PDB file of C-alpha atoms in Angstrom:
ATOM      1  CA  MET A 431       4.706   0.146 -27.604  1.00 89.00           C
ATOM      2  CA  ARG A 432       7.923  -0.637 -25.755  1.00 93.00           C
ATOM      3  CA  LEU A 433       8.944   0.542 -22.292  1.00 96.00           C
ATOM      4  CA  PHE A 434      12.418   1.451 -21.054  1.00 96.00           C
ATOM      5  CA  LEU A 435      13.173   1.359 -17.322  1.00 96.00           C
ATOM      6  CA  LEU A 436      16.441   3.178 -16.609  1.00 96.00           C
ATOM      7  CA  PRO A 437      17.862   3.716 -13.102  1.00 96.00           C
ATOM      8  CA  ILE A 438      19.199   7.262 -12.732  1.00 95.00           C
ATOM      9  CA  SER A 439      20.387   6.921  -9.157  1.00 93.00           C
ATOM     10  CA  THR A 440      20.299   4.139  -6.603  1.00 92.00           C
ATOM     11  CA  ARG A 441      16.764   5.218  -5.635  1.00 93.00           C
ATOM     12  CA  ARG A 442      15.242   6.892  -8.710  1.00 95.00           C
ATOM     13  CA  ASN A 443      14.233   5.441 -12.059  1.00 96.00           C
ATOM     14  CA  LEU A 444      13.182   6.827 -15.420  1.00 96.00           C
ATOM     15  CA  ILE A 445      10.325   5.267 -17.369  1.00 96.00           C
ATOM     16  CA  TYR A 446       9.960   6.005 -21.075  1.00 96.00           C
ATOM     17  CA  ALA A 447       7.595   4.588 -23.695  1.00 94.00           C
ATOM     18  CA  LEU A 448       8.596   4.267 -27.328  1.00 91.00           C
ATOM     19  CA  ARG A 449       5.460   4.546 -29.412  1.00 83.00           C
ATOM     20  CA  PRO A 450       4.973   3.050 -32.884  1.00 73.00           C
ATOM     21  CA  ALA A 451       6.024   5.396 -35.679  1.00 64.00           C
ATOM     22  CA  PRO A 452       3.006   7.306 -37.097  1.00 57.00           C
ATOM     23  CA  ALA A 453       3.782   5.976 -40.581  1.00 52.00           C
ATOM     24  CA  ALA A 454       3.354   2.429 -39.277  1.00 49.00           C
ATOM     25  CA  LEU A 455      -0.161   3.092 -37.989  1.00 49.00           C
ATOM     26  CA  THR A 456      -3.215   2.480 -40.141  1.00 51.00           C
ATOM     27  CA  GLY A 457      -6.955   2.885 -39.775  1.00 49.00           C
ATOM     28  CA  ALA A 458      -8.072   3.365 -36.173  1.00 46.00           C
ATOM     29  CA  ASP A 459      -4.426   3.469 -35.066  1.00 49.00           C
ATOM     30  CA  ARG A 460      -3.673   6.716 -36.892  1.00 53.00           C
ATOM     31  CA  ALA A 461      -2.741   9.834 -34.975  1.00 54.00           C
ATOM     32  CA  THR A 462      -5.584  11.410 -33.039  1.00 59.00           C
ATOM     33  CA  LEU A 463      -6.578  15.071 -33.211  1.00 59.00           C
ATOM     34  CA  VAL A 464      -4.598  15.741 -30.028  1.00 56.00           C
ATOM     35  CA  ASP A 465      -1.520  14.148 -31.611  1.00 59.00           C
ATOM     36  CA  ARG A 466      -1.864  16.292 -34.744  1.00 64.00           C
ATOM     37  CA  VAL A 467      -2.345  19.486 -32.744  1.00 60.00           C
ATOM     38  CA  THR A 468       0.662  18.608 -30.582  1.00 59.00           C
ATOM     39  CA  ALA A 469       2.818  18.003 -33.662  1.00 60.00           C
ATOM     40  CA  ARG A 470       1.711  21.314 -35.184  1.00 65.00           C
ATOM     41  CA  ALA A 471       2.548  23.171 -31.959  1.00 62.00           C
ATOM     42  CA  ALA A 472       5.966  21.505 -31.868  1.00 60.00           C
ATOM     43  CA  ASN A 473       6.682  22.595 -35.441  1.00 65.00           C
ATOM     44  CA  THR A 474       5.644  26.164 -34.636  1.00 66.00           C
ATOM     45  CA  TRP A 475       7.887  26.141 -31.561  1.00 60.00           C
ATOM     46  CA  ARG A 476      10.869  24.983 -33.650  1.00 63.00           C
ATOM     47  CA  LYS A 477      10.273  27.795 -36.151  1.00 65.00           C
ATOM     48  CA  TRP A 478      10.211  30.337 -33.328  1.00 62.00           C
ATOM     49  CA  GLU A 479      13.481  28.904 -31.986  1.00 60.00           C
ATOM     50  CA  GLN A 480      15.143  29.534 -35.333  1.00 63.00           C
ATOM     51  CA  GLY A 481      14.325  33.260 -35.218  1.00 64.00           C
ATOM     52  CA  ASP A 482      17.088  35.748 -34.458  1.00 67.00           C
ATOM     53  CA  LYS A 483      15.121  38.155 -32.285  1.00 66.00           C
ATOM     54  CA  GLY A 484      11.684  39.497 -31.419  1.00 66.00           C
ATOM     55  CA  TRP A 485       9.000  38.518 -28.938  1.00 66.00           C
ATOM     56  CA  GLN A 486       8.733  35.014 -30.407  1.00 65.00           C
ATOM     57  CA  LYS A 487      12.394  34.316 -29.654  1.00 68.00           C
ATOM     58  CA  ALA A 488      11.983  35.757 -26.145  1.00 71.00           C
ATOM     59  CA  ILE A 489       8.968  33.537 -25.481  1.00 72.00           C
ATOM     60  CA  VAL A 490      10.890  30.489 -26.682  1.00 69.00           C
ATOM     61  CA  GLY A 491      13.761  31.278 -24.308  1.00 72.00           C
ATOM     62  CA  LEU A 492      11.394  31.680 -21.368  1.00 72.00           C
ATOM     63  CA  GLY A 493       9.430  28.621 -22.368  1.00 71.00           C
ATOM     64  CA  ASN A 494      12.499  26.426 -22.607  1.00 71.00           C
ATOM     65  CA  ARG A 495      13.509  27.434 -19.091  1.00 77.00           C
ATOM     66  CA  VAL A 496      10.033  26.518 -17.871  1.00 76.00           C
ATOM     67  CA  LEU A 497      10.118  23.186 -19.708  1.00 79.00           C
ATOM     68  CA  ARG A 498      13.450  22.300 -18.114  1.00 81.00           C
ATOM     69  CA  GLY A 499      11.779  22.730 -14.735  1.00 85.00           C
ATOM     70  CA  ILE A 500       9.109  20.104 -15.439  1.00 91.00           C
ATOM     71  CA  ALA A 501       9.873  16.931 -13.502  1.00 93.00           C
ATOM     72  CA  TYR A 502      11.434  14.131 -15.517  1.00 94.00           C
ATOM     73  CA  GLU A 503       8.875  11.765 -13.980  1.00 95.00           C
ATOM     74  CA  GLU A 504       6.118  13.801 -15.636  1.00 94.00           C
ATOM     75  CA  TRP A 505       7.875  13.689 -18.999  1.00 93.00           C
ATOM     76  CA  GLY A 506       8.250   9.929 -18.661  1.00 94.00           C
ATOM     77  CA  LEU A 507       4.609   9.290 -17.789  1.00 95.00           C
ATOM     78  CA  ARG A 508       3.544  11.610 -20.609  1.00 93.00           C
ATOM     79  CA  SER A 509       5.363   9.384 -23.080  1.00 93.00           C
ATOM     80  CA  ILE A 510       3.010   6.498 -22.246  1.00 94.00           C
ATOM     81  CA  PRO A 511      -0.109   6.774 -24.430  1.00 90.00           C
ATOM     82  CA  GLY A 512      -3.584   6.064 -23.178  1.00 85.00           C
ATOM     83  CA  ARG A 513      -5.137   2.702 -23.889  1.00 79.00           C
ATOM     84  CA  GLY A 514      -6.401   2.420 -27.430  1.00 68.00           C
ATOM     85  CA  PRO A 515      -6.103   0.444 -30.686  1.00 56.00           C
ATOM     86  CA  ALA A 516      -2.514   1.557 -31.174  1.00 51.00           C
ATOM     87  CA  THR A 517      -1.400   0.280 -27.774  1.00 55.00           C
ATOM     88  CA  THR A 518      -3.571  -2.804 -27.212  1.00 56.00           C
ATOM     89  CA  ARG A 519      -2.496  -5.558 -29.564  1.00 55.00           C
ATOM     90  CA  PRO A 520      -4.952  -8.426 -29.118  1.00 51.00           C
ATOM     91  CA  VAL A 521      -3.890 -12.055 -28.999  1.00 51.00           C
ATOM     92  CA  GLU A 522      -5.898 -14.205 -31.398  1.00 45.00           C
ATOM     93  CA  ALA A 523      -9.242 -15.098 -29.891  1.00 41.00           C
ATOM     94  CA  GLU A 524     -10.371 -18.717 -29.491  1.00 40.00           C
ATOM     95  CA  THR A 525     -13.808 -20.068 -30.340  1.00 41.00           C
ATOM     96  CA  VAL A 526     -14.961 -22.791 -27.964  1.00 41.00           C
ATOM     97  CA  PRO A 527     -18.109 -24.796 -28.743  1.00 44.00           C
ATOM     98  CA  THR A 528     -20.050 -25.917 -25.675  1.00 43.00           C
ATOM     99  CA  SER A 529     -23.076 -28.165 -25.342  1.00 42.00           C
ATOM    100  CA  THR A 530     -25.675 -27.737 -22.623  1.00 43.00           C
ATOM    101  CA  SER A 531     -29.062 -29.215 -21.846  1.00 43.00           C
ATOM    102  CA  THR A 532     -32.017 -27.678 -20.086  1.00 43.00           C
ATOM    103  CA  SER A 533     -34.435 -29.962 -18.252  1.00 42.00           C
ATOM    104  CA  THR A 534     -38.035 -29.194 -17.375  1.00 43.00           C
ATOM    105  CA  SER A 535     -40.778 -31.293 -15.878  1.00 42.00           C
ATOM    106  CA  THR A 536     -42.132 -32.127 -19.349  1.00 42.00           C
ATOM    107  CA  SER A 537     -39.136 -32.209 -21.738  1.00 43.00           C
ATOM    108  CA  THR A 538     -35.390 -31.968 -22.142  1.00 43.00           C
ATOM    109  CA  LEU A 539     -34.206 -29.510 -24.800  1.00 43.00           C
ATOM    110  CA  PRO A 540     -30.531 -29.830 -25.876  1.00 45.00           C
ATOM    111  CA  SER A 541     -28.858 -26.669 -27.136  1.00 44.00           C
ATOM    112  CA  THR A 542     -25.444 -25.819 -28.478  1.00 42.00           C
ATOM    113  CA  THR A 543     -23.820 -22.416 -27.984  1.00 40.00           C
ATOM    114  CA  THR A 544     -20.567 -20.954 -29.172  1.00 36.00           C
ATOM    115  CA  THR A 545     -18.503 -19.021 -26.656  1.00 33.00           C
ATOM    116  CA  THR A 546     -15.854 -16.655 -27.935  1.00 36.00           C
ATOM    117  CA  MET A 547     -13.149 -16.052 -25.370  1.00 35.00           C
ATOM    118  CA  ALA A 548     -12.384 -12.390 -24.748  1.00 33.00           C
ATOM    119  CA  LYS A 549      -9.387 -11.105 -26.617  1.00 48.00           C
ATOM    120  CA  SER A 550      -6.390 -10.781 -24.374  1.00 65.00           C
ATOM    121  CA  GLU A 551      -3.805  -8.117 -24.910  1.00 77.00           C
ATOM    122  CA  ALA A 552      -0.228  -8.873 -25.815  1.00 86.00           C
ATOM    123  CA  PRO A 553       2.267  -8.040 -23.049  1.00 90.00           C
ATOM    124  CA  VAL A 554       4.444  -4.930 -23.303  1.00 93.00           C
ATOM    125  CA  GLU A 555       8.191  -5.442 -23.332  1.00 95.00           C
ATOM    126  CA  VAL A 556      10.172  -3.605 -20.653  1.00 95.00           C
ATOM    127  CA  THR A 557      13.880  -3.138 -21.368  1.00 96.00           C
ATOM    128  CA  PHE A 558      16.053  -2.640 -18.283  1.00 96.00           C
ATOM    129  CA  PRO A 559      19.573  -3.342 -16.916  1.00 96.00           C
ATOM    130  CA  SER A 560      19.425  -6.533 -14.896  1.00 94.00           C
ATOM    131  CA  SER A 561      22.788  -5.713 -13.306  1.00 92.00           C
ATOM    132  CA  ILE A 562      21.006  -2.904 -11.418  1.00 94.00           C
ATOM    133  CA  ILE A 563      17.368  -4.025 -11.225  1.00 94.00           C
ATOM    134  CA  PRO A 564      16.644  -7.684 -10.462  1.00 94.00           C
ATOM    135  CA  SER A 565      13.937  -9.048 -12.773  1.00 91.00           C
ATOM    136  CA  GLY A 566      11.741  -9.840  -9.784  1.00 93.00           C
ATOM    137  CA  GLN A 567      11.567  -6.155  -8.821  1.00 94.00           C
ATOM    138  CA  VAL A 568      10.489  -4.774 -12.216  1.00 95.00           C
ATOM    139  CA  HIS A 569       6.748  -5.081 -11.577  1.00 95.00           C
ATOM    140  CA  GLU A 570       6.956  -3.429  -8.161  1.00 95.00           C
ATOM    141  CA  ILE A 571       9.062  -0.539  -9.487  1.00 96.00           C
ATOM    142  CA  LEU A 572       6.605   0.023 -12.340  1.00 96.00           C
ATOM    143  CA  ARG A 573       3.668  -0.126  -9.942  1.00 95.00           C
ATOM    144  CA  LYS A 574       5.258   2.565  -7.797  1.00 95.00           C
ATOM    145  CA  LEU A 575       6.065   4.756 -10.809  1.00 95.00           C
ATOM    146  CA  ALA A 576       2.477   4.382 -12.001  1.00 94.00           C
ATOM    147  CA  THR A 577       0.742   5.288  -8.747  1.00 94.00           C
ATOM    148  CA  GLU A 578       2.953   7.611  -6.691  1.00 94.00           C
ATOM    149  CA  ARG A 579       2.223  10.777  -8.729  1.00 93.00           C
ATOM    150  CA  GLN A 580      -1.422  10.254  -9.697  1.00 93.00           C
ATOM    151  CA  SER A 581      -2.842  12.427  -6.927  1.00 93.00           C
ATOM    152  CA  LEU A 582      -0.300  15.182  -7.647  1.00 93.00           C
ATOM    153  CA  HIS A 583      -1.174  15.322 -11.357  1.00 94.00           C
ATOM    154  CA  THR A 584      -4.885  15.270 -10.569  1.00 94.00           C
ATOM    155  CA  ARG A 585      -4.577  18.226  -8.195  1.00 94.00           C
ATOM    156  CA  ARG A 586      -2.409  20.283 -10.522  1.00 92.00           C
ATOM    157  CA  LEU A 587      -4.638  19.530 -13.488  1.00 91.00           C
ATOM    158  CA  TRP A 588      -7.602  21.024 -11.655  1.00 94.00           C
ATOM    159  CA  TRP A 589      -5.623  24.030 -10.408  1.00 93.00           C
ATOM    160  CA  SER A 590      -4.481  24.771 -13.963  1.00 89.00           C
ATOM    161  CA  LEU A 591      -8.052  24.565 -15.244  1.00 91.00           C
ATOM    162  CA  ILE A 592      -9.318  26.784 -12.425  1.00 91.00           C
ATOM    163  CA  GLY A 593      -6.649  29.376 -13.172  1.00 90.00           C
ATOM    164  CA  LEU A 594      -7.364  29.551 -16.898  1.00 85.00           C
ATOM    165  CA  PRO A 595     -10.382  31.930 -16.676  1.00 87.00           C
ATOM    166  CA  LEU A 596      -8.305  34.323 -14.563  1.00 87.00           C
ATOM    167  CA  THR A 597      -6.011  34.913 -17.562  1.00 83.00           C
ATOM    168  CA  LEU A 598      -8.797  36.234 -19.806  1.00 82.00           C
ATOM    169  CA  PRO A 599      -7.926  39.929 -19.132  1.00 80.00           C
ATOM    170  CA  PHE A 600      -4.599  39.341 -20.897  1.00 75.00           C
ATOM    171  CA  VAL A 601      -6.523  38.736 -24.119  1.00 74.00           C
ATOM    172  CA  ALA A 602      -7.234  42.482 -24.198  1.00 74.00           C
ATOM    173  CA  ILE A 603      -3.531  43.234 -24.689  1.00 73.00           C
ATOM    174  CA  PRO A 604      -3.228  43.566 -28.495  1.00 69.00           C
ATOM    175  CA  ILE A 605       0.540  43.304 -28.997  1.00 67.00           C
ATOM    176  CA  MET A 606       1.182  40.205 -26.894  1.00 69.00           C
ATOM    177  CA  PRO A 607      -0.528  36.811 -26.795  1.00 74.00           C
ATOM    178  CA  ASN A 608      -2.097  35.517 -23.601  1.00 75.00           C
ATOM    179  CA  ILE A 609       1.101  33.906 -22.306  1.00 77.00           C
ATOM    180  CA  PRO A 610      -0.270  33.023 -18.825  1.00 82.00           C
ATOM    181  CA  GLY A 611      -3.295  31.411 -20.445  1.00 82.00           C
ATOM    182  CA  PHE A 612      -1.142  29.416 -22.864  1.00 83.00           C
ATOM    183  CA  TYR A 613       1.056  28.280 -19.989  1.00 84.00           C
ATOM    184  CA  LEU A 614      -1.846  27.102 -17.824  1.00 86.00           C
ATOM    185  CA  ALA A 615      -3.460  25.372 -20.804  1.00 87.00           C
ATOM    186  CA  TYR A 616      -0.184  23.592 -21.544  1.00 86.00           C
ATOM    187  CA  ARG A 617       0.293  22.559 -17.912  1.00 89.00           C
ATOM    188  CA  ALA A 618      -3.285  21.267 -17.766  1.00 90.00           C
ATOM    189  CA  TRP A 619      -2.667  19.213 -20.902  1.00 90.00           C
ATOM    190  CA  SER A 620       0.681  17.974 -19.567  1.00 90.00           C
ATOM    191  CA  HIS A 621      -0.763  16.860 -16.228  1.00 92.00           C
ATOM    192  CA  ARG A 622      -3.640  15.136 -18.008  1.00 92.00           C
ATOM    193  CA  GLN A 623      -1.257  13.259 -20.309  1.00 93.00           C
ATOM    194  CA  ALA A 624       0.882  12.188 -17.342  1.00 94.00           C
ATOM    195  CA  LEU A 625      -2.244  11.025 -15.508  1.00 95.00           C
ATOM    196  CA  VAL A 626      -3.439   9.064 -18.546  1.00 94.00           C
ATOM    197  CA  GLY A 627      -0.003   7.483 -18.915  1.00 94.00           C
ATOM    198  CA  SER A 628       0.153   6.522 -15.243  1.00 95.00           C
ATOM    199  CA  LYS A 629      -3.305   4.917 -15.443  1.00 95.00           C
ATOM    200  CA  HIS A 630      -2.246   2.893 -18.473  1.00 95.00           C
ATOM    201  CA  LEU A 631       0.956   1.764 -16.768  1.00 95.00           C
ATOM    202  CA  GLU A 632      -1.002   0.791 -13.661  1.00 95.00           C
ATOM    203  CA  TYR A 633      -3.402  -1.198 -15.856  1.00 95.00           C
ATOM    204  CA  LEU A 634      -0.517  -3.074 -17.478  1.00 95.00           C
ATOM    205  CA  VAL A 635       0.997  -3.979 -14.105  1.00 95.00           C
ATOM    206  CA  LYS A 636      -2.304  -5.024 -12.519  1.00 94.00           C
ATOM    207  CA  ASN A 637      -3.200  -7.242 -15.464  1.00 94.00           C
ATOM    208  CA  GLU A 638       0.266  -8.781 -15.720  1.00 92.00           C
ATOM    209  CA  LEU A 639       0.816  -7.368 -19.204  1.00 93.00           C
ATOM    210  CA  ILE A 640       4.474  -6.593 -18.501  1.00 94.00           C
ATOM    211  CA  ARG A 641       7.241  -8.708 -20.017  1.00 94.00           C
ATOM    212  CA  PRO A 642      10.637  -7.898 -18.441  1.00 95.00           C
ATOM    213  CA  SER A 643      13.442  -8.022 -21.010  1.00 94.00           C
ATOM    214  CA  PRO A 644      16.947  -7.670 -19.516  1.00 95.00           C
ATOM    215  CA  SER A 645      19.392  -5.845 -21.781  1.00 94.00           C
ATOM    216  CA  PRO A 646      23.057  -6.896 -21.703  1.00 94.00           C
ATOM    217  CA  ILE A 647      24.053  -3.750 -23.560  1.00 91.00           C
ATOM    218  CA  LEU A 648      22.507  -1.620 -20.790  1.00 94.00           C
ATOM    219  CA  ASP A 649      24.371  -3.723 -18.258  1.00 94.00           C
ATOM    220  CA  ARG A 650      27.656  -2.871 -19.974  1.00 92.00           C
ATOM    221  CA  ILE A 651      26.812   0.819 -20.065  1.00 92.00           C
ATOM    222  CA  TYR A 652      25.982   0.853 -16.364  1.00 92.00           C
ATOM    223  CA  ASP A 653      29.117  -1.120 -15.603  1.00 87.00           C
ATOM    224  CA  GLY A 654      31.212   1.360 -17.608  1.00 78.00           C
ATOM    225  CA  GLN A 655      32.388  -1.298 -20.074  1.00 43.00           C
ATOM    226  CA  LEU A 656      30.964   0.215 -23.254  1.00 47.00           C
ATOM    227  CA  ASP A 657      32.743   3.270 -24.643  1.00 46.00           C
ATOM    228  CA  GLN A 658      31.060   5.875 -26.766  1.00 43.00           C
ATOM    229  CA  GLY A 659      32.554   4.675 -30.021  1.00 40.00           C
ATOM    230  CA  ALA A 660      31.523   1.052 -29.565  1.00 43.00           C
ATOM    231  CA  ALA A 661      27.987   1.964 -28.575  1.00 42.00           C
ATOM    232  CA  HIS A 662      26.969   2.970 -32.093  1.00 43.00           C
ATOM    233  CA  GLY A 663      28.667   0.007 -33.716  1.00 45.00           C
ATOM    234  CA  ASN A 664      26.968  -2.458 -31.401  1.00 46.00           C
ATOM    235  CA  ALA A 665      23.480  -0.938 -31.716  1.00 44.00           C
ATOM    236  CA  GLU A 666      22.109  -3.760 -33.858  1.00 43.00           C
ATOM    237  CA  GLN A 667      23.686  -6.406 -31.646  1.00 45.00           C
ATOM    238  CA  GLY A 668      22.279  -4.673 -28.566  1.00 46.00           C
ATOM    239  CA  ASN A 669      18.756  -4.624 -29.989  1.00 46.00           C
ATOM    240  CA  ASP A 670      18.921  -8.352 -30.703  1.00 47.00           C
ATOM    241  CA  ALA A 671      20.273  -9.047 -27.237  1.00 45.00           C
ATOM    242  CA  THR A 672      17.531  -6.981 -25.667  1.00 45.00           C
ATOM    243  CA  ASN A 673      14.910  -9.382 -27.018  1.00 46.00           C
ATOM    244  CA  SER A 674      16.741 -12.548 -26.040  1.00 44.00           C
ATOM    245  CA  GLY A 675      15.181 -12.919 -22.581  1.00 42.00           C
ATOM    246  CA  PRO A 676      16.549 -13.265 -19.059  1.00 38.00           C
ATOM    247  CA  SER A 677      19.249 -15.774 -20.047  1.00 37.00           C
ATOM    248  CA  ALA A 678      20.989 -13.086 -22.107  1.00 35.00           C
ATOM    249  CA  ALA A 679      21.954 -10.972 -19.088  1.00 36.00           C
ATOM    250  CA  SER A 680      25.722 -10.586 -19.089  1.00 36.00           C
ATOM    251  CA  SER A 681      26.203  -9.884 -15.413  1.00 39.00           C
ATOM    252  CA  PRO A 682      24.388 -10.993 -12.264  1.00 42.00           C
ATOM    253  CA  PRO A 683      21.920  -8.556 -10.673  1.00 43.00           C
ATOM    254  CA  LEU A 684      22.987  -6.528  -7.707  1.00 45.00           C
ATOM    255  CA  GLU A 685      21.657  -7.465  -4.317  1.00 45.00           C
ATOM    256  CA  PRO A 686      18.631  -5.238  -3.570  1.00 43.00           C
ATOM    257  CA  SER A 687      20.347  -3.883  -0.458  1.00 40.00           C
ATOM    258  CA  ARG A 688      23.257  -2.600  -2.538  1.00 45.00           C
ATOM    259  CA  ALA A 689      20.896  -0.454  -4.590  1.00 52.00           C
ATOM    260  CA  THR A 690      18.888   1.033  -1.727  1.00 56.00           C
ATOM    261  CA  ASP A 691      20.983   1.005   1.445  1.00 63.00           C
ATOM    262  CA  GLY A 692      23.305   3.861   2.310  1.00 75.00           C
ATOM    263  CA  PRO A 693      23.322   7.333   0.770  1.00 86.00           C
ATOM    264  CA  GLU A 694      21.730   7.842  -2.622  1.00 89.00           C
ATOM    265  CA  THR A 695      24.312   7.965  -5.422  1.00 91.00           C
ATOM    266  CA  MET A 696      24.163   8.631  -9.160  1.00 92.00           C
ATOM    267  CA  LEU A 697      24.323   5.701 -11.564  1.00 94.00           C
ATOM    268  CA  LEU A 698      24.422   7.778 -14.768  1.00 93.00           C
ATOM    269  CA  ASP A 699      25.945  11.074 -15.830  1.00 91.00           C
ATOM    270  CA  ALA A 700      24.962  13.506 -18.573  1.00 87.00           C
ATOM    271  CA  THR A 701      27.096  11.787 -21.224  1.00 90.00           C
ATOM    272  CA  ASP A 702      25.311   8.478 -20.741  1.00 93.00           C
ATOM    273  CA  GLY A 703      22.181   9.797 -22.415  1.00 92.00           C
ATOM    274  CA  LYS A 704      23.850   9.817 -25.817  1.00 92.00           C
ATOM    275  CA  ARG A 705      25.482   6.433 -25.230  1.00 93.00           C
ATOM    276  CA  ILE A 706      22.195   4.789 -24.271  1.00 94.00           C
ATOM    277  CA  ALA A 707      20.311   6.404 -27.161  1.00 93.00           C
ATOM    278  CA  GLU A 708      22.898   5.243 -29.701  1.00 93.00           C
ATOM    279  CA  ALA A 709      23.304   1.769 -28.226  1.00 93.00           C
ATOM    280  CA  LEU A 710      19.549   1.086 -28.241  1.00 93.00           C
ATOM    281  CA  ASP A 711      18.923   3.113 -31.422  1.00 92.00           C
ATOM    282  CA  VAL A 712      16.293   5.220 -29.660  1.00 92.00           C
ATOM    283  CA  SER A 713      17.233   8.866 -30.180  1.00 89.00           C
ATOM    284  CA  GLU A 714      14.503  10.128 -27.848  1.00 90.00           C
ATOM    285  CA  LEU A 715      16.260   8.622 -24.847  1.00 92.00           C
ATOM    286  CA  LYS A 716      19.164  11.086 -25.084  1.00 92.00           C
ATOM    287  CA  LEU A 717      17.135  14.099 -23.958  1.00 89.00           C
ATOM    288  CA  GLU A 718      15.087  12.085 -21.460  1.00 93.00           C
ATOM    289  CA  VAL A 719      18.185  10.717 -19.709  1.00 94.00           C
ATOM    290  CA  GLU A 720      20.012  14.074 -19.769  1.00 92.00           C
ATOM    291  CA  ARG A 721      17.002  15.822 -18.230  1.00 92.00           C
ATOM    292  CA  ALA A 722      16.599  13.179 -15.536  1.00 94.00           C
ATOM    293  CA  VAL A 723      20.321  13.198 -14.673  1.00 94.00           C
ATOM    294  CA  GLU A 724      20.347  17.004 -14.396  1.00 93.00           C
ATOM    295  CA  GLN A 725      17.329  17.067 -12.099  1.00 94.00           C
ATOM    296  CA  VAL A 726      18.433  14.194  -9.863  1.00 94.00           C
ATOM    297  CA  GLN A 727      21.956  15.624  -9.549  1.00 93.00           C
ATOM    298  CA  GLY A 728      20.461  18.980  -8.606  1.00 92.00           C
ATOM    299  CA  ALA A 729      18.212  17.374  -6.003  1.00 91.00           C
ATOM    300  CA  LEU A 730      21.096  15.431  -4.461  1.00 92.00           C
ATOM    301  CA  THR A 731      23.314  18.520  -4.368  1.00 90.00           C
ATOM    302  CA  ALA A 732      20.574  20.539  -2.693  1.00 90.00           C
ATOM    303  CA  SER A 733      20.013  17.756  -0.178  1.00 87.00           C
ATOM    304  CA  ARG A 734      23.709  17.617   0.727  1.00 86.00           C
ATOM    305  CA  LEU A 735      23.896  21.364   1.170  1.00 87.00           C
ATOM    306  CA  ALA A 736      20.782  21.355   3.351  1.00 86.00           C
ATOM    307  CA  SER A 737      22.214  18.642   5.580  1.00 80.00           C
ATOM    308  CA  LYS A 738      25.400  20.558   6.321  1.00 74.00           C
TER     309      LYS A 738
END
């Protein structure tokens, strides 16, 4: 697993987890039942989207509007899987022989035991623009992202589960599926996944299993120095630079006060989603960034209008 920490505005950040490809997983790491059901539902949804008309097409249109309203923070936390074999790569364990002796009033009995140190987990790489986020602030930002929405997702998970039985009368309608029930079931699943992801992220931060990895290519995107055409051509170079450690940062980090003082301003626009996705060769980031930019821009516009 690899994490991406992307500032959307001077006060809001997007977290996204890139999971290992299913084909790369073997044995206990293979997709779970939930993963298979989710993939099947996604395929069915895509087929409905391709239809020309009918109630399936209408449901897809309504559903897509609902999905666009889900907070980008929830989508980001949902991308982080729960702890398991696929996400906890152990560091090789060490075997340490120890010798002890036990004394009694009548005899001394030497004994030798072998202690196997507990397997420690390999740290998770976090890719971020050091020109915006100083490396020393990465852990605190991740801690906040992990904990600030846990109570909200817990409450809404329970409300969705409580509301599910109230949708049972819709089952009696023969020509239409139980749309309210499907919606509440989906929202319950979504809140649970976000809660699981936030718990995993909190675990990583608490146990110092985070390895900040500044990305010079992200720095250039945020500084407006990388055009759309060069982004794709430099993808391989950007991936290598991302893993090169703190010394690879191409520009000094901003002072913390410059990122938080004064009015909140946007750091990305809608076109940056494609540029970031191509530069880092992570196609999933395009939609995630576009969604986050749209929602943050909307929130800032509403805030300005309310203050007038």
